[in-house]
Amino acid sequence: MATKREIDMLGLDYALKFTAAYQQGSKQNKYIRETLCEDLQFPAVLVSPRTTDILCGKRMYPEVGYSPQYGGMGYYFDATSWEGENAVVNYTSDELLEWNSLKKFWETEATAVKCFNSFSYEIKNRLWDKYDGGNVLRHPAYPLYRMAGLQMDYKKLIDNGIIGLELEINQLIEKAKDDEAKMFYTSAIKSVKRIRTCISHYILDAEKLPATEKKRKMVAALSGLLDHAPKTFHEGIQLILLVQTITGTINFGRMDIVLGNLLVNDLDNNVMTWEEGIEIMQNFYTILEEEIWHFDARIIVGGLGRTNVAAADKFAMLAMETTDSLSLPMPQVSLRFYEGQNPELLEKAYDVIGNGKTFPMLYNDDVNVSAVEKAFHVDRQTAEQYLPFGCGEYMIDKQSCGTPNVIINLQRCLELAMNNGRCLRFNDQRSPDYGNIETYTNIEQLWSAYENTVNYFLEAGAKGQESIYKITGQECPFSLISVLYDDCLAAGRSIFDGGIKYLGGTCETYGNNNTADSLTAIDELIFKASKYSGAELLTALKANWEDFDSIHKSFKDAPKFGNDNDIADAMQARVHEQVCLGTTTAAKETSLHHWLVVIINNNHNTLWGKETSASADGRKNGEPLAPGNSASAGADKSGLSALLNSQAKPDPTIHAGAVHNVKLSANFPKKNRNLYHSLFRSYFKKGGTQTMVTVTSRADLEAALETPEKYANLLVRVGGFSARFIDLDKPTQMEILSRTEH
Amino acid sequence: MNGIITDIFRTSIVDGPGIRTTVFLKGCQLRCIWCHNPETQSMKIEKDYGRLIDSETIVAECVKDRIYYDETDGGVTLSGGEPLMQPDFALEILKRLKELGIHTTLDTTGVAKISIYKKALKVTDLFLFDYKVTDSKSHFSLTGSRKEPIMDTFNFLISNNAKIILRCPMIPGVNDEVEHLTTISEMEFKYPSLVEINILPYHTMGNAKYEKLGRPVDPSLPKENIPNKLKEYYLSFFKIRGNKKVILKD
Ligand code: SF4
């Protein structure tokens, strides 16, 4: 897990200085302000290496700081830790006064606050509360504030090194087209020099470690980087880790393309053995596991659009072998593959998954590349550079920003559409009154109310996303990120101020399949069979199905997504299409290049389940929503192929990624290796886009609840991330247990 | 044609080769005390178990996984119960599948009439044939059925060159005497055309169904799944006797 922010990480003094730098910079311009603040952050926030390390690159996010996402978006001030019950440090009343005045200052100056304040009354009304990290999720849709879906051009970084980047920017300064460009370049060159400062800082830090072979290698790699573009694998990965740490961008993209050549060169020339390569990677993985939230740290290997295929494959094997050698929920290694790719990669992937490592996740390029081409409106060559980011949202490598900045709960929308825009549990108005199920006489009337409700929130979401980008562009140049993003230097503009090539985004949808199953059940039982009335259903739902056993059973037994059932799957396709097209349509009136649905999942399906009333698919209030594009818990009863067939159906060309969880019993891959490979091969042939597999047994999960200490290595896929089962909270553990084991 | 089933289970890997769809038909003449599918014994539709379904609907469901069968040399298995308790229905499904070029397997107790097996031979690629108890008397008391007609069926199938996997449920302390094990071992050599002999160790997974049906679990059955030690004993028993086709399943 990530570094915990604790009070007094860098102290009141630091917070005061940072704030003063911000204030001073604000009097001039955003570039100078960023430089002043970043010069304070670095190297101050860097964390020293340990004796066991061979790489350095760790940082803190103190109470006040600057980053694209971690800590808070842009300039942030986070007082949650020192307001809590467990104050770590006792401040004097004077000091507390100072903290409080800082807090007051940042209450209007933090970038996220400025974003929210920029929303029109209409957006604020529809997206209602400010998102509080998921503690309270009463509303059907929320804006999020983060610029996390950023994948920088590490190839450019490695090929040019610090020196090369400095050279490029220095030449540009001379010919800057206007003042804005000049200010940006000046800030950019300083951001690159800051990498040098950090390296020098780390060399001094490393010198303090006891003399070991690891330390010698560490210092050598760091020193090399001051002098030249990376010449060895060790230098390359060190530079990437460091720049990632400084920028706070937390994902790694196509590392096989970036590091493959250095790896092969080292192996061929006996600079490094395979085992030494594994050792470096293990240290890299361990650092990521300690540093980065488990939704992130993606490493992508394989796939179309690589020019150095053989060398890249070598790195892919190294990455997967490292995953296999450890039992960590991080990093999220993902394998892209296509017909004709070196089969060893996929074979290796199946073996590692079969060993219960939950990685790599598999992405089928034969389907995904053309899907991305259509969804993102880009040419094929560009589409080949798609990346599953974080929990699974696609973005275009170094050309777009993928982060979802809106989340929406479709099942809540259906709830409102059935009940005059009012919540079933508290009867509070959350959307316009489009009607009530008691008066609908056919499914189309319900559908139209549902569609209106969803669109009501989507429209605000698209405008919200546009507004967030606009304010971020005004406030935060993110100069170093801009240096490593296509088009920014050429345009003389920072990333969100006209620099980025495709300024688009994504919208996270939840409860898609509960919604579809609910609509199916309603259509079958109320409108087609007239077995129950809309009023009866509403009463049962309001009672959370308590004392309505027979009607509950009927709705539970109605056809469900995940069984290759034509009726249920057709409704699922309709729900899918509506929200995907509704999302793109909502963005038509904005300047966004694309705005697309992602059907991913962190643990919001569990969190939102608590706030979502009982639903017509048989779910009770409190029970989780179906994760991503998976079947609802236990609803997939017809066998694995039926689930996979259902999952392969939704149109992949209208969204930016969907995750599919599959839980396999440990016996399947172990004892039936070939069948298991063939099964997935067939699924992908059928058009499956992606899969992520947890290999475990119910017995193990239950035992881990009893004696967690014995199951530290038990990894499970939650939704868009992996975790040690024993680290999850109880509701999430129960949600995993409730999934069908195939 | 309509029939009664309990379930269509897709992606089965335990009912014959490759990835299969298994259709569980309702109805069985036997009453094995260890039966792990008690819900299939009665021909009637019960509260939680059983539905009327058209054979074409079943075939349509089976066809959906053709790509998986092709990739793994799999197909469809009719199981139960005893599928041939609904002979016309079962034969119709098998026939339709054969016409579609899908591999068919029939999981059978051997208790139906020879005339029905004659028809089944034409539409069945592989038989999973149960061999439960060696001693005739015990056979009757443990399964509620005589052994002799079952062996007649077996011999009929063998003499007609049917492909057969022999399936032997093994219940510790109930039917796993040395005499029974020895007979199983000898069958491999006596009937060289047998494809495989599967030993199916007893497990308690069926108990939940008894509870749902409101029926007691036979008290003479083991309370736990078969321990690994015992599995090893079975394995070594057959290994010493030179058996090559005996496979212990999970
Ligand atoms: S033959 Fe099979 S289905 Fe019939 S009672 Fe015996 S075990 Fe149960």
PDB file of N, CA and C in Angstrom, chain A residues 62-93:
ATOM      1  N   PRO A  62       3.290  14.852   1.891  1.00  0.00           N
ATOM      2  CA  PRO A  62       2.968  15.509   3.161  1.00  0.00           C
ATOM      3  C   PRO A  62       1.611  16.218   3.101  1.00  0.00           C
ATOM      4  N   GLU A  63       1.251  16.853   4.198  1.00  0.00           N
ATOM      5  CA  GLU A  63      -0.097  17.434   4.299  1.00  0.00           C
ATOM      6  C   GLU A  63      -0.391  18.437   3.199  1.00  0.00           C
ATOM      7  N   VAL A  64       0.654  19.124   2.787  1.00  0.00           N
ATOM      8  CA  VAL A  64       0.451  20.084   1.714  1.00  0.00           C
ATOM      9  C   VAL A  64       1.449  19.771   0.600  1.00  0.00           C
ATOM     10  N   GLY A  65       0.989  19.828  -0.635  1.00  0.00           N
ATOM     11  CA  GLY A  65       1.900  19.473  -1.722  1.00  0.00           C
ATOM     12  C   GLY A  65       1.271  19.666  -3.092  1.00  0.00           C
ATOM     13  N   TYR A  66       1.930  19.054  -4.063  1.00  0.00           N
ATOM     14  CA  TYR A  66       1.561  19.259  -5.464  1.00  0.00           C
ATOM     15  C   TYR A  66       1.759  17.951  -6.207  1.00  0.00           C
ATOM     16  N   SER A  67       0.718  17.459  -6.858  1.00  0.00           N
ATOM     17  CA  SER A  67       0.840  16.219  -7.634  1.00  0.00           C
ATOM     18  C   SER A  67      -0.398  16.063  -8.516  1.00  0.00           C
ATOM     19  N   PRO A  68      -0.333  15.175  -9.513  1.00  0.00           N
ATOM     20  CA  PRO A  68      -1.512  15.019 -10.361  1.00  0.00           C
ATOM     21  C   PRO A  68      -2.664  14.288  -9.664  1.00  0.00           C
ATOM     22  N   GLN A  69      -2.349  13.460  -8.687  1.00  0.00           N
ATOM     23  CA  GLN A  69      -3.426  12.687  -8.067  1.00  0.00           C
ATOM     24  C   GLN A  69      -3.152  12.367  -6.601  1.00  0.00           C
ATOM     25  N   TYR A  70      -2.001  11.745  -6.366  1.00  0.00           N
ATOM     26  CA  TYR A  70      -1.693  11.336  -5.005  1.00  0.00           C
ATOM     27  C   TYR A  70      -1.679  12.553  -4.092  1.00  0.00           C
ATOM     28  N   GLY A  71      -2.118  12.360  -2.889  1.00  0.00           N
ATOM     29  CA  GLY A  71      -2.163  13.488  -1.979  1.00  0.00           C
ATOM     30  C   GLY A  71      -3.426  14.284  -2.216  1.00  0.00           C
ATOM     31  N   GLY A  72      -3.674  14.561  -3.455  1.00  0.00           N
ATOM     32  CA  GLY A  72      -4.822  15.371  -3.858  1.00  0.00           C
ATOM     33  C   GLY A  72      -4.445  15.949  -5.194  1.00  0.00           C
ATOM     34  N   MET A  73      -5.426  16.367  -5.985  1.00  0.00           N
ATOM     35  CA  MET A  73      -5.056  16.805  -7.320  1.00  0.00           C
ATOM     36  C   MET A  73      -4.484  18.220  -7.337  1.00  0.00           C
ATOM     37  N   GLY A  74      -3.391  18.401  -8.073  1.00  0.00           N
ATOM     38  CA  GLY A  74      -2.780  19.720  -8.164  1.00  0.00           C
ATOM     39  C   GLY A  74      -2.233  20.140  -6.820  1.00  0.00           C
ATOM     40  N   TYR A  75      -2.507  21.368  -6.440  1.00  0.00           N
ATOM     41  CA  TYR A  75      -2.100  21.827  -5.105  1.00  0.00           C
ATOM     42  C   TYR A  75      -3.123  21.323  -4.110  1.00  0.00           C
ATOM     43  N   TYR A  76      -2.646  20.615  -3.130  1.00  0.00           N
ATOM     44  CA  TYR A  76      -3.601  20.027  -2.195  1.00  0.00           C
ATOM     45  C   TYR A  76      -3.214  20.352  -0.756  1.00  0.00           C
ATOM     46  N   PHE A  77      -4.183  20.285   0.097  1.00  0.00           N
ATOM     47  CA  PHE A  77      -3.935  20.370   1.532  1.00  0.00           C
ATOM     48  C   PHE A  77      -4.839  19.331   2.167  1.00  0.00           C
ATOM     49  N   ASP A  78      -4.224  18.376   2.817  1.00  0.00           N
ATOM     50  CA  ASP A  78      -5.017  17.287   3.355  1.00  0.00           C
ATOM     51  C   ASP A  78      -4.848  17.235   4.858  1.00  0.00           C
ATOM     52  N   ALA A  79      -5.885  17.606   5.562  1.00  0.00           N
ATOM     53  CA  ALA A  79      -5.805  17.688   7.018  1.00  0.00           C
ATOM     54  C   ALA A  79      -6.446  16.480   7.686  1.00  0.00           C
ATOM     55  N   THR A  80      -6.905  15.508   6.874  1.00  0.00           N
ATOM     56  CA  THR A  80      -7.674  14.408   7.475  1.00  0.00           C
ATOM     57  C   THR A  80      -6.908  13.709   8.593  1.00  0.00           C
ATOM     58  N   SER A  81      -5.594  13.533   8.388  1.00  0.00           N
ATOM     59  CA  SER A  81      -4.874  12.740   9.380  1.00  0.00           C
ATOM     60  C   SER A  81      -4.718  13.471  10.716  1.00  0.00           C
ATOM     61  N   TRP A  82      -4.529  14.797  10.676  1.00  0.00           N
ATOM     62  CA  TRP A  82      -4.319  15.450  11.968  1.00  0.00           C
ATOM     63  C   TRP A  82      -5.606  15.881  12.625  1.00  0.00           C
ATOM     64  N   GLU A  83      -6.723  15.718  11.908  1.00  0.00           N
ATOM     65  CA  GLU A  83      -8.001  15.996  12.554  1.00  0.00           C
ATOM     66  C   GLU A  83      -8.567  14.749  13.224  1.00  0.00           C
ATOM     67  N   GLY A  84      -7.961  13.614  12.888  1.00  0.00           N
ATOM     68  CA  GLY A  84      -8.476  12.348  13.422  1.00  0.00           C
ATOM     69  C   GLY A  84      -8.231  12.203  14.907  1.00  0.00           C
ATOM     70  N   GLU A  85      -8.749  11.100  15.437  1.00  0.00           N
ATOM     71  CA  GLU A  85      -8.639  10.895  16.882  1.00  0.00           C
ATOM     72  C   GLU A  85      -7.200  10.616  17.310  1.00  0.00           C
ATOM     73  N   ASN A  86      -6.432  10.017  16.373  1.00  0.00           N
ATOM     74  CA  ASN A  86      -5.113   9.548  16.789  1.00  0.00           C
ATOM     75  C   ASN A  86      -4.010  10.514  16.397  1.00  0.00           C
ATOM     76  N   ALA A  87      -4.054  11.684  16.936  1.00  0.00           N
ATOM     77  CA  ALA A  87      -2.995  12.638  16.626  1.00  0.00           C
ATOM     78  C   ALA A  87      -1.651  12.049  17.044  1.00  0.00           C
ATOM     79  N   VAL A  88      -0.697  12.117  16.124  1.00  0.00           N
ATOM     80  CA  VAL A  88       0.603  11.527  16.420  1.00  0.00           C
ATOM     81  C   VAL A  88       1.465  12.520  17.188  1.00  0.00           C
ATOM     82  N   VAL A  89       1.250  13.772  16.870  1.00  0.00           N
ATOM     83  CA  VAL A  89       2.078  14.792  17.500  1.00  0.00           C
ATOM     84  C   VAL A  89       1.188  15.745  18.278  1.00  0.00           C
ATOM     85  N   ASN A  90       1.641  16.123  19.424  1.00  0.00           N
ATOM     86  CA  ASN A  90       0.885  17.112  20.185  1.00  0.00           C
ATOM     87  C   ASN A  90       1.395  18.509  19.858  1.00  0.00           C
ATOM     88  N   TYR A  91       0.541  19.303  19.279  1.00  0.00           N
ATOM     89  CA  TYR A  91       0.945  20.666  18.966  1.00  0.00           C
ATOM     90  C   TYR A  91       0.577  21.624  20.091  1.00  0.00           C
ATOM     91  N   THR A  92       1.339  22.661  20.171  1.00  0.00           N
ATOM     92  CA  THR A  92       0.961  23.714  21.122  1.00  0.00           C
ATOM     93  C   THR A  92      -0.220  24.453  20.521  1.00  0.00           C
ATOM     94  N   SER A  93      -0.907  25.210  21.343  1.00  0.00           N
ATOM     95  CA  SER A  93      -2.095  25.886  20.819  1.00  0.00           C
ATOM     96  C   SER A  93      -1.709  26.895  19.733  1.00  0.00           C
TER      97      SER A  93
END
